[in-house]
mmCIF file of C-alpha atoms and ligand atoms in Angstrom:
data_model
loop_
_atom_site.group_PDB
_atom_site.id
_atom_site.type_symbol
_atom_site.label_atom_id
_atom_site.label_comp_id
_atom_site.label_asym_id
_atom_site.label_seq_id
_atom_site.Cartn_x
_atom_site.Cartn_y
_atom_site.Cartn_z
ATOM 1 C CA MET A 24 -74.536 -58.589 -95.099
ATOM 2 C CA LEU A 25 -71.013 -57.159 -94.426
ATOM 3 C CA THR A 26 -69.171 -59.069 -92.373
ATOM 4 C CA VAL A 27 -67.052 -56.710 -90.063
ATOM 5 C CA ASN A 28 -64.414 -56.831 -87.662
ATOM 6 C CA ALA A 29 -65.670 -55.836 -83.571
ATOM 7 C CA TYR A 30 -64.640 -56.582 -80.010
ATOM 8 C CA ALA A 31 -67.001 -58.301 -77.853
ATOM 9 C CA ALA A 32 -68.779 -59.200 -74.720
ATOM 10 C CA PRO A 33 -68.952 -63.242 -74.875
ATOM 11 C CA SER A 34 -71.294 -63.196 -71.397
ATOM 12 C CA ALA A 35 -71.380 -60.807 -68.884
ATOM 13 C CA THR A 36 -68.069 -62.170 -66.442
ATOM 14 C CA GLU A 37 -66.277 -63.160 -69.347
ATOM 15 C CA PRO A 38 -63.463 -60.834 -71.145
ATOM 16 C CA LEU A 39 -64.177 -58.996 -74.204
ATOM 17 C CA GLU A 40 -62.911 -60.853 -77.670
ATOM 18 C CA ALA A 41 -61.728 -60.126 -81.371
ATOM 19 C CA THR A 42 -64.743 -61.522 -83.373
ATOM 20 C CA THR A 43 -66.485 -60.214 -86.418
ATOM 21 C CA ILE A 44 -69.999 -59.034 -86.751
ATOM 22 C CA GLU A 45 -72.516 -58.487 -89.996
ATOM 23 C CA ARG A 46 -73.955 -55.448 -90.526
ATOM 24 C CA ARG A 47 -77.003 -54.427 -92.419
ATOM 25 C CA ASP A 48 -77.374 -54.065 -96.658
ATOM 26 C CA LEU A 49 -77.867 -50.456 -97.429
ATOM 27 C CA GLY A 50 -81.146 -49.267 -97.260
ATOM 28 C CA PRO A 51 -82.004 -46.383 -99.094
ATOM 29 C CA ARG A 52 -81.275 -43.940 -96.231
ATOM 30 C CA ASP A 53 -78.401 -45.565 -94.730
ATOM 31 C CA VAL A 54 -75.246 -44.609 -94.586
ATOM 32 C CA LEU A 55 -71.966 -47.237 -93.675
ATOM 33 C CA ILE A 56 -69.794 -45.490 -91.819
ATOM 34 C CA GLU A 57 -66.024 -46.795 -91.161
ATOM 35 C CA ILE A 58 -65.669 -46.190 -87.528
ATOM 36 C CA LYS A 59 -61.960 -44.438 -87.050
ATOM 37 C CA TYR A 60 -62.489 -44.010 -83.310
ATOM 38 C CA ALA A 61 -64.750 -45.457 -80.519
ATOM 39 C CA GLY A 62 -65.446 -44.014 -76.831
ATOM 40 C CA ILE A 63 -65.683 -46.639 -73.956
ATOM 41 C CA CYS A 64 -68.253 -44.697 -71.762
ATOM 42 C CA HIS A 65 -68.810 -46.766 -68.243
ATOM 43 C CA SER A 66 -72.722 -47.535 -69.546
ATOM 44 C CA ASP A 67 -70.958 -50.082 -71.764
ATOM 45 C CA ILE A 68 -70.041 -51.862 -68.915
ATOM 46 C CA HIS A 69 -73.125 -51.938 -66.444
ATOM 47 C CA THR A 70 -74.809 -52.867 -70.125
ATOM 48 C CA VAL A 71 -72.586 -56.231 -70.410
ATOM 49 C CA ARG A 72 -72.033 -56.975 -66.886
ATOM 50 C CA GLY A 73 -76.101 -56.820 -66.632
ATOM 51 C CA ASP A 74 -76.274 -53.773 -64.093
ATOM 52 C CA TRP A 75 -79.370 -52.804 -65.630
ATOM 53 C CA GLY A 76 -80.970 -55.671 -66.757
ATOM 54 C CA PRO A 77 -80.286 -58.659 -68.812
ATOM 55 C CA VAL A 78 -78.493 -58.698 -72.331
ATOM 56 C CA ALA A 79 -78.561 -60.844 -75.027
ATOM 57 C CA TYR A 80 -74.626 -62.213 -75.551
ATOM 58 C CA PRO A 81 -72.371 -61.854 -77.208
ATOM 59 C CA LEU A 82 -73.099 -58.042 -77.749
ATOM 60 C CA VAL A 83 -70.492 -55.468 -78.614
ATOM 61 C CA VAL A 84 -70.970 -51.955 -77.338
ATOM 62 C CA GLY A 85 -69.663 -48.562 -77.741
ATOM 63 C CA HIS A 86 -71.707 -45.401 -78.569
ATOM 64 C CA GLU A 87 -69.122 -43.194 -79.021
ATOM 65 C CA ILE A 88 -68.154 -43.245 -82.472
ATOM 66 C CA VAL A 89 -66.713 -41.336 -85.289
ATOM 67 C CA GLY A 90 -65.877 -42.697 -88.361
ATOM 68 C CA VAL A 91 -65.787 -41.336 -91.985
ATOM 69 C CA VAL A 92 -68.662 -42.219 -94.765
ATOM 70 C CA SER A 93 -68.166 -45.010 -96.921
ATOM 71 C CA GLU A 94 -71.078 -45.586 -99.098
ATOM 72 C CA VAL A 95 -74.946 -43.757 -99.009
ATOM 73 C CA GLY A 96 -78.133 -45.204 -100.124
ATOM 74 C CA SER A 97 -79.629 -44.130 -103.239
ATOM 75 C CA GLU A 98 -82.246 -41.745 -101.055
ATOM 76 C CA VAL A 99 -79.423 -39.990 -99.079
ATOM 77 C CA THR A 100 -79.520 -36.246 -98.838
ATOM 78 C CA LEU A 101 -77.499 -35.129 -95.652
ATOM 79 C CA HIS A 102 -74.269 -36.715 -95.846
ATOM 80 C CA GLN A 103 -71.636 -37.732 -98.644
ATOM 81 C CA VAL A 104 -69.024 -40.198 -98.831
ATOM 82 C CA GLY A 105 -66.042 -38.654 -97.476
ATOM 83 C CA ASP A 106 -67.621 -36.991 -94.687
ATOM 84 C CA ARG A 107 -66.737 -37.197 -90.900
ATOM 85 C CA VAL A 108 -69.540 -38.378 -88.902
ATOM 86 C CA GLY A 109 -70.449 -39.426 -85.430
ATOM 87 C CA VAL A 110 -72.659 -41.809 -84.028
ATOM 88 C CA GLY A 111 -73.942 -42.138 -80.016
ATOM 89 C CA CYS A 112 -76.443 -43.414 -77.670
ATOM 90 C CA MET A 113 -79.495 -43.789 -80.408
ATOM 91 C CA VAL A 114 -80.220 -44.910 -83.998
ATOM 92 C CA ASN A 115 -83.461 -44.919 -84.274
ATOM 93 C CA SER A 116 -86.635 -43.429 -82.598
ATOM 94 C CA CYS A 117 -90.457 -44.168 -83.667
ATOM 95 C CA ARG A 118 -90.593 -40.719 -85.270
ATOM 96 C CA GLU A 119 -94.475 -40.068 -84.489
ATOM 97 C CA CYS A 120 -94.929 -39.746 -80.908
ATOM 98 C CA GLU A 121 -95.228 -36.382 -79.007
ATOM 99 C CA ASN A 122 -91.508 -36.290 -77.890
ATOM 100 C CA CYS A 123 -90.135 -37.268 -81.168
ATOM 101 C CA LEU A 124 -91.649 -34.951 -83.146
ATOM 102 C CA ALA A 125 -91.200 -31.869 -80.963
ATOM 103 C CA GLY A 126 -87.363 -33.279 -81.949
ATOM 104 C CA LEU A 127 -86.970 -35.025 -78.412
ATOM 105 C CA GLU A 128 -86.307 -38.535 -79.705
ATOM 106 C CA GLN A 129 -84.178 -39.576 -76.579
ATOM 107 C CA TYR A 130 -87.335 -39.615 -75.265
ATOM 108 C CA CYS A 131 -89.049 -40.995 -77.572
ATOM 109 C CA LEU A 132 -92.489 -43.032 -75.717
ATOM 110 C CA LYS A 133 -91.655 -46.137 -77.613
ATOM 111 C CA GLY A 134 -88.200 -46.195 -76.769
ATOM 112 C CA ASN A 135 -85.412 -44.982 -78.113
ATOM 113 C CA THR A 136 -83.326 -46.954 -80.611
ATOM 114 C CA GLY A 137 -79.730 -47.668 -78.583
ATOM 115 C CA THR A 138 -77.026 -47.913 -80.550
ATOM 116 C CA TYR A 139 -76.411 -51.497 -79.198
ATOM 117 C CA ALA A 140 -78.251 -53.570 -76.953
ATOM 118 C CA GLY A 141 -81.340 -52.548 -78.915
ATOM 119 C CA VAL A 142 -84.207 -53.701 -81.014
ATOM 120 C CA ASP A 143 -83.302 -52.800 -84.355
ATOM 121 C CA ARG A 144 -86.821 -52.060 -86.651
ATOM 122 C CA ASP A 145 -86.060 -55.729 -88.487
ATOM 123 C CA GLY A 146 -85.851 -57.013 -85.060
ATOM 124 C CA THR A 147 -82.183 -58.182 -84.558
ATOM 125 C CA ILE A 148 -80.261 -56.697 -81.614
ATOM 126 C CA THR A 149 -78.232 -53.900 -82.279
ATOM 127 C CA GLN A 150 -74.142 -53.793 -82.305
ATOM 128 C CA GLY A 151 -72.187 -50.536 -81.269
ATOM 129 C CA GLY A 152 -69.155 -49.147 -81.815
ATOM 130 C CA TYR A 153 -66.490 -51.357 -80.791
ATOM 131 C CA SER A 154 -66.052 -52.263 -84.698
ATOM 132 C CA SER A 155 -64.441 -51.374 -87.764
ATOM 133 C CA HIS A 156 -67.810 -50.103 -89.394
ATOM 134 C CA VAL A 157 -71.788 -49.959 -88.990
ATOM 135 C CA VAL A 158 -74.579 -49.085 -90.780
ATOM 136 C CA VAL A 159 -77.049 -45.971 -89.435
ATOM 137 C CA VAL A 160 -80.214 -44.596 -90.819
ATOM 138 C CA GLU A 161 -79.178 -40.706 -91.961
ATOM 139 C CA ASP A 162 -80.433 -38.339 -89.800
ATOM 140 C CA PHE A 163 -79.070 -39.962 -86.367
ATOM 141 C CA VAL A 164 -76.053 -39.076 -88.041
ATOM 142 C CA LEU A 165 -73.917 -36.131 -86.698
ATOM 143 C CA LYS A 166 -71.489 -33.809 -88.547
ATOM 144 C CA VAL A 167 -67.874 -33.938 -86.733
ATOM 145 C CA PRO A 168 -66.507 -30.454 -87.082
ATOM 146 C CA GLU A 169 -62.989 -30.348 -88.632
ATOM 147 C CA SER A 170 -61.341 -28.222 -86.119
ATOM 148 C CA ILE A 171 -62.383 -30.760 -83.340
ATOM 149 C CA PRO A 172 -59.164 -33.526 -83.346
ATOM 150 C CA PHE A 173 -60.936 -36.825 -84.528
ATOM 151 C CA ASP A 174 -59.969 -39.081 -81.855
ATOM 152 C CA LYS A 175 -60.948 -36.893 -79.127
ATOM 153 C CA ALA A 176 -64.687 -36.429 -80.703
ATOM 154 C CA ALA A 177 -65.965 -39.567 -80.425
ATOM 155 C CA PRO A 178 -66.373 -39.071 -76.344
ATOM 156 C CA LEU A 179 -68.586 -36.085 -77.244
ATOM 157 C CA LEU A 180 -71.291 -38.360 -78.812
ATOM 158 C CA CYS A 181 -72.239 -39.257 -75.554
ATOM 159 C CA ALA A 182 -70.334 -38.068 -72.484
ATOM 160 C CA GLY A 183 -70.291 -34.974 -74.238
ATOM 161 C CA ILE A 184 -74.244 -35.077 -75.221
ATOM 162 C CA THR A 185 -75.343 -35.890 -71.983
ATOM 163 C CA THR A 186 -73.702 -33.479 -69.733
ATOM 164 C CA TYR A 187 -74.227 -30.386 -71.921
ATOM 165 C CA SER A 188 -78.453 -31.517 -72.661
ATOM 166 C CA PRO A 189 -79.091 -30.587 -68.454
ATOM 167 C CA LEU A 190 -76.187 -27.749 -68.270
ATOM 168 C CA ALA A 191 -78.032 -26.043 -71.014
ATOM 169 C CA HIS A 192 -81.777 -26.717 -69.867
ATOM 170 C CA TRP A 193 -80.720 -25.452 -66.198
ATOM 171 C CA ASN A 194 -79.253 -22.747 -67.478
ATOM 172 C CA ALA A 195 -76.088 -23.135 -66.661
ATOM 173 C CA GLY A 196 -74.195 -19.699 -67.298
ATOM 174 C CA PRO A 197 -72.901 -16.129 -65.851
ATOM 175 C CA GLY A 198 -73.888 -15.832 -61.898
ATOM 176 C CA LYS A 199 -74.882 -19.634 -61.849
ATOM 177 C CA LYS A 200 -72.922 -21.487 -59.266
ATOM 178 C CA VAL A 201 -73.409 -24.942 -60.850
ATOM 179 C CA ALA A 202 -71.329 -28.525 -59.306
ATOM 180 C CA VAL A 203 -70.366 -31.115 -61.088
ATOM 181 C CA VAL A 204 -70.465 -34.509 -59.046
ATOM 182 C CA GLY A 205 -67.630 -37.191 -59.506
ATOM 183 C CA MET A 206 -64.445 -36.361 -62.517
ATOM 184 C CA GLY A 207 -64.410 -39.056 -64.791
ATOM 185 C CA GLY A 208 -65.484 -39.448 -68.550
ATOM 186 C CA LEU A 209 -68.735 -36.974 -68.203
ATOM 187 C CA GLY A 210 -67.891 -34.900 -65.372
ATOM 188 C CA HIS A 211 -64.705 -34.213 -67.164
ATOM 189 C CA MET A 212 -66.761 -32.610 -70.075
ATOM 190 C CA ALA A 213 -69.626 -31.077 -67.874
ATOM 191 C CA VAL A 214 -67.067 -29.020 -65.729
ATOM 192 C CA LYS A 215 -65.096 -27.326 -69.595
ATOM 193 C CA ILE A 216 -68.995 -27.311 -70.843
ATOM 194 C CA ALA A 217 -70.272 -25.324 -67.994
ATOM 195 C CA HIS A 218 -67.251 -22.686 -68.007
ATOM 196 C CA ALA A 219 -67.697 -22.753 -71.438
ATOM 197 C CA MET A 220 -71.411 -21.120 -70.407
ATOM 198 C CA GLY A 221 -70.213 -19.124 -67.996
ATOM 199 C CA ALA A 222 -70.941 -20.782 -64.907
ATOM 200 C CA GLU A 223 -69.084 -20.889 -61.776
ATOM 201 C CA VAL A 224 -68.179 -24.412 -61.626
ATOM 202 C CA THR A 225 -67.277 -26.622 -58.665
ATOM 203 C CA VAL A 226 -65.508 -29.684 -58.564
ATOM 204 C CA LEU A 227 -67.080 -32.719 -55.730
ATOM 205 C CA SER A 228 -64.218 -35.281 -56.622
ATOM 206 C CA GLN A 229 -64.039 -38.402 -54.207
ATOM 207 C CA SER A 230 -60.236 -37.317 -53.282
ATOM 208 C CA LEU A 231 -58.174 -33.788 -54.664
ATOM 209 C CA SER A 232 -55.802 -36.222 -55.948
ATOM 210 C CA LYS A 233 -57.159 -34.691 -60.131
ATOM 211 C CA LYS A 234 -57.700 -30.984 -58.529
ATOM 212 C CA ASP A 235 -54.937 -29.464 -60.627
ATOM 213 C CA ASP A 236 -56.636 -31.167 -63.568
ATOM 214 C CA GLY A 237 -59.782 -29.819 -62.827
ATOM 215 C CA LEU A 238 -58.825 -26.195 -62.262
ATOM 216 C CA ALA A 239 -56.907 -26.735 -66.054
ATOM 217 C CA PHE A 240 -60.536 -27.965 -67.564
ATOM 218 C CA GLY A 241 -62.092 -24.241 -65.617
ATOM 219 C CA ALA A 242 -62.926 -25.401 -62.402
ATOM 220 C CA ASP A 243 -62.959 -22.079 -59.967
ATOM 221 C CA HIS A 244 -63.258 -24.592 -56.799
ATOM 222 C CA TYR A 245 -62.654 -28.263 -56.012
ATOM 223 C CA TYR A 246 -63.179 -30.202 -53.041
ATOM 224 C CA ALA A 247 -63.009 -33.833 -51.944
ATOM 225 C CA THR A 248 -66.533 -35.440 -51.097
ATOM 226 C CA SER A 249 -64.173 -38.007 -48.532
ATOM 227 C CA ASP A 250 -63.992 -34.576 -46.154
ATOM 228 C CA ALA A 251 -66.954 -34.299 -44.059
ATOM 229 C CA SER A 252 -65.939 -30.602 -43.739
ATOM 230 C CA THR A 253 -67.080 -29.939 -47.446
ATOM 231 C CA PHE A 254 -71.043 -30.187 -46.838
ATOM 232 C CA GLU A 255 -70.835 -27.873 -43.839
ATOM 233 C CA THR A 256 -68.733 -25.387 -46.313
ATOM 234 C CA LEU A 257 -70.929 -25.802 -49.130
ATOM 235 C CA ALA A 258 -74.320 -26.121 -47.465
ATOM 236 C CA ASN A 259 -76.981 -23.973 -49.758
ATOM 237 C CA GLU A 260 -74.319 -22.829 -52.280
ATOM 238 C CA PHE A 261 -75.689 -24.427 -55.571
ATOM 239 C CA ASP A 262 -77.878 -23.919 -58.177
ATOM 240 C CA LEU A 263 -77.807 -26.480 -59.794
ATOM 241 C CA ILE A 264 -75.661 -30.214 -59.273
ATOM 242 C CA ILE A 265 -74.964 -32.402 -62.411
ATOM 243 C CA ASN A 266 -74.660 -35.858 -60.029
ATOM 244 C CA THR A 267 -72.323 -38.322 -62.804
ATOM 245 C CA VAL A 268 -71.496 -40.838 -60.129
ATOM 246 C CA SER A 269 -71.995 -44.420 -61.814
ATOM 247 C CA ALA A 270 -72.697 -45.799 -58.017
ATOM 248 C CA VAL A 271 -74.996 -45.414 -55.528
ATOM 249 C CA ILE A 272 -74.314 -42.092 -53.310
ATOM 250 C CA ASP A 273 -75.949 -40.457 -50.345
ATOM 251 C CA LEU A 274 -78.241 -37.923 -51.828
ATOM 252 C CA ASP A 275 -79.432 -36.075 -49.108
ATOM 253 C CA ALA A 276 -76.005 -35.042 -48.696
ATOM 254 C CA TYR A 277 -75.630 -33.566 -51.861
ATOM 255 C CA LEU A 278 -79.255 -32.006 -51.741
ATOM 256 C CA SER A 279 -78.540 -29.717 -48.868
ATOM 257 C CA LEU A 280 -75.918 -28.391 -50.789
ATOM 258 C CA LEU A 281 -78.232 -26.666 -53.085
ATOM 259 C CA ARG A 282 -79.787 -23.171 -52.644
ATOM 260 C CA LEU A 283 -83.089 -21.787 -52.854
ATOM 261 C CA ASP A 284 -84.939 -23.452 -55.909
ATOM 262 C CA GLY A 285 -82.080 -24.746 -57.026
ATOM 263 C CA THR A 286 -81.590 -28.414 -58.507
ATOM 264 C CA MET A 287 -79.662 -31.682 -59.004
ATOM 265 C CA VAL A 288 -79.796 -32.979 -62.014
ATOM 266 C CA ASN A 289 -78.920 -37.014 -61.773
ATOM 267 C CA VAL A 290 -77.274 -38.453 -65.184
ATOM 268 C CA GLY A 291 -75.225 -41.333 -63.181
ATOM 269 C CA ALA A 292 -76.874 -44.364 -64.078
ATOM 270 C CA PRO A 293 -76.270 -47.264 -60.833
ATOM 271 C CA GLY A 294 -78.090 -50.610 -61.045
ATOM 272 C CA GLN A 295 -79.890 -49.922 -57.484
ATOM 273 C CA PRO A 296 -82.790 -47.457 -56.819
ATOM 274 C CA LEU A 297 -80.818 -44.359 -55.115
ATOM 275 C CA PRO A 298 -82.843 -43.435 -51.670
ATOM 276 C CA LEU A 299 -83.708 -39.876 -50.461
ATOM 277 C CA HIS A 300 -85.718 -38.453 -47.995
ATOM 278 C CA VAL A 301 -88.272 -35.709 -48.980
ATOM 279 C CA PHE A 302 -87.304 -33.680 -46.433
ATOM 280 C CA THR A 303 -83.978 -32.352 -47.778
ATOM 281 C CA LEU A 304 -86.465 -31.099 -51.166
ATOM 282 C CA PHE A 305 -88.815 -29.506 -48.972
ATOM 283 C CA GLY A 306 -85.708 -27.395 -47.474
ATOM 284 C CA ASN A 307 -85.240 -24.554 -50.371
ATOM 285 C CA ARG A 308 -87.589 -25.726 -52.286
ATOM 286 C CA ARG A 309 -85.464 -28.400 -54.144
ATOM 287 C CA SER A 310 -85.580 -30.431 -57.119
ATOM 288 C CA PHE A 311 -84.259 -33.726 -58.112
ATOM 289 C CA ALA A 312 -83.861 -34.454 -61.640
ATOM 290 C CA GLY A 313 -82.817 -37.123 -64.578
ATOM 291 C CA SER A 314 -81.772 -36.454 -67.940
ATOM 292 C CA GLY A 315 -80.734 -38.770 -70.522
ATOM 293 C CA ILE A 316 -78.573 -38.138 -73.591
ATOM 294 C CA GLY A 317 -79.543 -35.508 -75.758
ATOM 295 C CA SER A 318 -81.530 -35.163 -78.919
ATOM 296 C CA ILE A 319 -79.838 -35.517 -82.743
ATOM 297 C CA GLY A 320 -80.741 -31.625 -82.829
ATOM 298 C CA GLU A 321 -79.252 -30.464 -79.291
ATOM 299 C CA THR A 322 -76.204 -32.798 -80.367
ATOM 300 C CA GLN A 323 -75.198 -31.283 -83.566
ATOM 301 C CA GLU A 324 -75.905 -28.038 -81.235
ATOM 302 C CA MET A 325 -73.276 -29.459 -78.593
ATOM 303 C CA LEU A 326 -70.537 -30.386 -81.210
ATOM 304 C CA ASP A 327 -71.007 -26.725 -83.082
ATOM 305 C CA PHE A 328 -70.566 -25.449 -79.447
ATOM 306 C CA CYS A 329 -66.966 -27.533 -78.464
ATOM 307 C CA ALA A 330 -65.948 -26.661 -81.637
ATOM 308 C CA GLU A 331 -66.649 -22.922 -81.024
ATOM 309 C CA HIS A 332 -65.435 -22.745 -77.532
ATOM 310 C CA GLY A 333 -62.185 -24.877 -78.780
ATOM 311 C CA ILE A 334 -63.335 -27.783 -76.276
ATOM 312 C CA ALA A 335 -62.618 -31.435 -76.516
ATOM 313 C CA PRO A 336 -62.304 -34.492 -73.959
ATOM 314 C CA GLU A 337 -58.957 -35.815 -72.494
ATOM 315 C CA THR A 338 -58.568 -39.275 -73.917
ATOM 316 C CA GLU A 339 -56.310 -42.283 -73.684
ATOM 317 C CA LEU A 340 -56.090 -43.801 -77.529
ATOM 318 C CA ILE A 341 -55.842 -47.518 -76.952
ATOM 319 C CA SER A 342 -55.477 -50.457 -79.220
ATOM 320 C CA ALA A 343 -58.196 -53.027 -79.190
ATOM 321 C CA ASP A 344 -56.121 -55.276 -77.288
ATOM 322 C CA GLN A 345 -56.310 -52.860 -74.009
ATOM 323 C CA ILE A 346 -59.884 -52.531 -73.827
ATOM 324 C CA ASN A 347 -60.009 -54.811 -71.367
ATOM 325 C CA GLU A 348 -57.238 -53.324 -68.820
ATOM 326 C CA ALA A 349 -59.340 -49.857 -69.650
ATOM 327 C CA TRP A 350 -62.242 -51.412 -68.123
ATOM 328 C CA GLU A 351 -60.714 -52.945 -64.737
ATOM 329 C CA ARG A 352 -59.618 -48.927 -64.883
ATOM 330 C CA VAL A 353 -62.921 -47.485 -65.737
ATOM 331 C CA LEU A 354 -64.350 -49.315 -62.729
ATOM 332 C CA ALA A 355 -61.295 -48.731 -60.496
ATOM 333 C CA SER A 356 -62.087 -44.351 -61.247
ATOM 334 C CA ASP A 357 -58.574 -44.443 -62.911
ATOM 335 C CA VAL A 358 -59.585 -42.475 -65.975
ATOM 336 C CA ARG A 359 -58.102 -39.738 -67.322
ATOM 337 C CA TYR A 360 -60.904 -39.152 -68.684
ATOM 338 C CA ARG A 361 -61.879 -41.242 -71.186
ATOM 339 C CA PHE A 362 -60.475 -44.296 -73.275
ATOM 340 C CA VAL A 363 -60.881 -44.067 -77.083
ATOM 341 C CA ILE A 364 -60.593 -47.686 -79.023
ATOM 342 C CA ASP A 365 -58.720 -47.080 -82.740
ATOM 343 C CA THR A 366 -60.694 -49.439 -84.177
ATOM 344 C CA ALA A 367 -58.003 -49.728 -87.329
ATOM 345 C CA THR A 368 -56.609 -52.771 -84.610
ATOM 346 C CA LEU A 369 -59.781 -54.011 -84.365
HETATM 347 P P1 NAP B 13 -66.405 -42.522 -65.203
HETATM 348 O O1 NAP B 13 -65.763 -42.067 -65.834
HETATM 349 O O2 NAP B 13 -66.363 -44.348 -64.353
HETATM 350 O O3 NAP B 13 -66.994 -41.508 -64.201
HETATM 351 C C1 NAP B 13 -67.887 -41.340 -63.047
HETATM 352 C C2 NAP B 13 -66.710 -40.828 -61.765
HETATM 353 O O4 NAP B 13 -67.733 -40.910 -60.965
HETATM 354 C C3 NAP B 13 -65.544 -41.803 -61.474
HETATM 355 O O5 NAP B 13 -64.690 -41.348 -62.245
HETATM 356 C C4 NAP B 13 -65.877 -40.815 -59.822
HETATM 357 O O6 NAP B 13 -65.138 -40.025 -60.066
HETATM 358 C C5 NAP B 13 -67.060 -41.041 -59.568
HETATM 359 N N1 NAP B 13 -66.902 -42.596 -58.493
HETATM 360 C C6 NAP B 13 -67.331 -43.519 -59.515
HETATM 361 N N2 NAP B 13 -67.566 -44.050 -57.779
HETATM 362 C C7 NAP B 13 -68.057 -43.918 -57.477
HETATM 363 C C8 NAP B 13 -68.501 -43.942 -56.206
HETATM 364 N N3 NAP B 13 -68.666 -45.391 -55.365
HETATM 365 N N4 NAP B 13 -68.629 -42.667 -55.206
HETATM 366 C C9 NAP B 13 -68.684 -41.772 -55.916
HETATM 367 N N5 NAP B 13 -68.146 -41.535 -56.243
HETATM 368 C C10 NAP B 13 -67.492 -42.526 -57.432
HETATM 369 O O7 NAP B 13 -68.278 -42.962 -65.893
HETATM 370 P P2 NAP B 13 -68.975 -41.735 -66.999
HETATM 371 O O8 NAP B 13 -67.894 -42.920 -68.523
HETATM 372 O O9 NAP B 13 -68.267 -40.474 -66.713
HETATM 373 O O10 NAP B 13 -70.258 -42.320 -66.572
HETATM 374 C C11 NAP B 13 -70.923 -41.906 -65.647
HETATM 375 C C12 NAP B 13 -72.158 -42.306 -65.178
HETATM 376 O O11 NAP B 13 -73.085 -41.744 -66.437
HETATM 377 C C13 NAP B 13 -72.584 -44.208 -65.524
HETATM 378 O O12 NAP B 13 -73.136 -44.259 -64.188
HETATM 379 C C14 NAP B 13 -73.169 -44.297 -66.565
HETATM 380 O O13 NAP B 13 -73.834 -45.000 -67.514
HETATM 381 C C15 NAP B 13 -74.069 -42.804 -66.478
HETATM 382 N N6 NAP B 13 -74.478 -42.353 -67.858
HETATM 383 C C16 NAP B 13 -75.875 -41.865 -68.127
HETATM 384 C C17 NAP B 13 -76.236 -41.047 -69.568
HETATM 385 C C18 NAP B 13 -77.436 -40.519 -69.424
HETATM 386 O O14 NAP B 13 -78.161 -40.396 -70.341
HETATM 387 N N7 NAP B 13 -77.917 -39.957 -68.460
HETATM 388 C C19 NAP B 13 -75.188 -41.429 -70.364
HETATM 389 C C20 NAP B 13 -74.101 -41.391 -70.177
HETATM 390 C C21 NAP B 13 -73.793 -42.125 -68.850
HETATM 391 P P3 NAP B 13 -64.183 -39.264 -58.847
HETATM 392 O O15 NAP B 13 -62.499 -39.568 -59.049
HETATM 393 O O16 NAP B 13 -63.888 -37.802 -59.133
HETATM 394 O O17 NAP B 13 -65.088 -39.342 -57.875
HETATM 395 ZN ZN1 ZN B 14 -72.773 -43.627 -72.811
#
């Protein structure tokens, strides 16, 4: 066992605090990663606060991890000591079910192994990236292209792939009108990626306070959802809407913005159910869908796409003692646009 530094939540309500945790000894196919940077995802907060159900404490969260390989198991072939690598939201899957065999291990029928708060193969609870080191089996470790600044690469491992995957699956591209609801961590990446794919991009944010940023990220249009006339102006407008909002919103109002055969994809994950009227779907033969992160193969494709298009998240680098304050700012929609922890400060 390796004892490593970490920042853990002692309970659902107390502030996170410095601690140490144990990482398993390297198995033959495991890679030991010295974590350099870890992004703060809203899912970290949902999980710790119990929004999605009970979890075991103390818990170390964080699933936007980049670092350097510092040791490899005897049978590792995919990575070498010194490589720049990343780890996202999952660290394993069953590898046998229909979805795993199709290369969609995020939809593993037995449940993928989450990077934190998941049950690992040895029965222990996985602990995430607010930590100095992590041990991960080699084929769930991504290669981070040299051209992406290391601290900015971290949020790609969740915010990047979670928006890239539905944009790619629902064919965002030239001639398509795509709306992004909520411009936080996921939302601002959706804007950059949809723009790079060639789509016409509209941001639907609570206010116009981030309009200049949105247009600079590649949005063509920017509207405030607090202004009721937005929903009249944009009725029947979009081919695709990506909803990244972490809270319950009025789905019918947003669904009415879809044109014929348009799809609204929910990636936002509030703890409460999202009600909708089916009649809103009947009009324009609309679809309402969900999407969860992305596969390992697609995550590598997304990293390479971002390198090729010069795309990187907008980040604010913080030290470990600023994590609790950063969480409060995320909850207040006061994030520009992803907090990244310098793990050297843990
Ligand atoms: P975030 O940075 O907090 O962004 C969420 C944005 O939603 C905010 O910046 C805000 O944008 C808007 N918003 C927040 N509260 C709102 C409210 N009450 N009404 C309307 N808009 C509101 O969060 P994130 O890290 O991007 O994560 C977003 C959601 O995606 C979370 O629920 C997270 O758990 C989930 N998620 C899902 C997956 C998946 O696989 N499906 C993966 C990662 C994360 P404006 O200020 O622009 O309005
Ligand atoms: Zn996440």
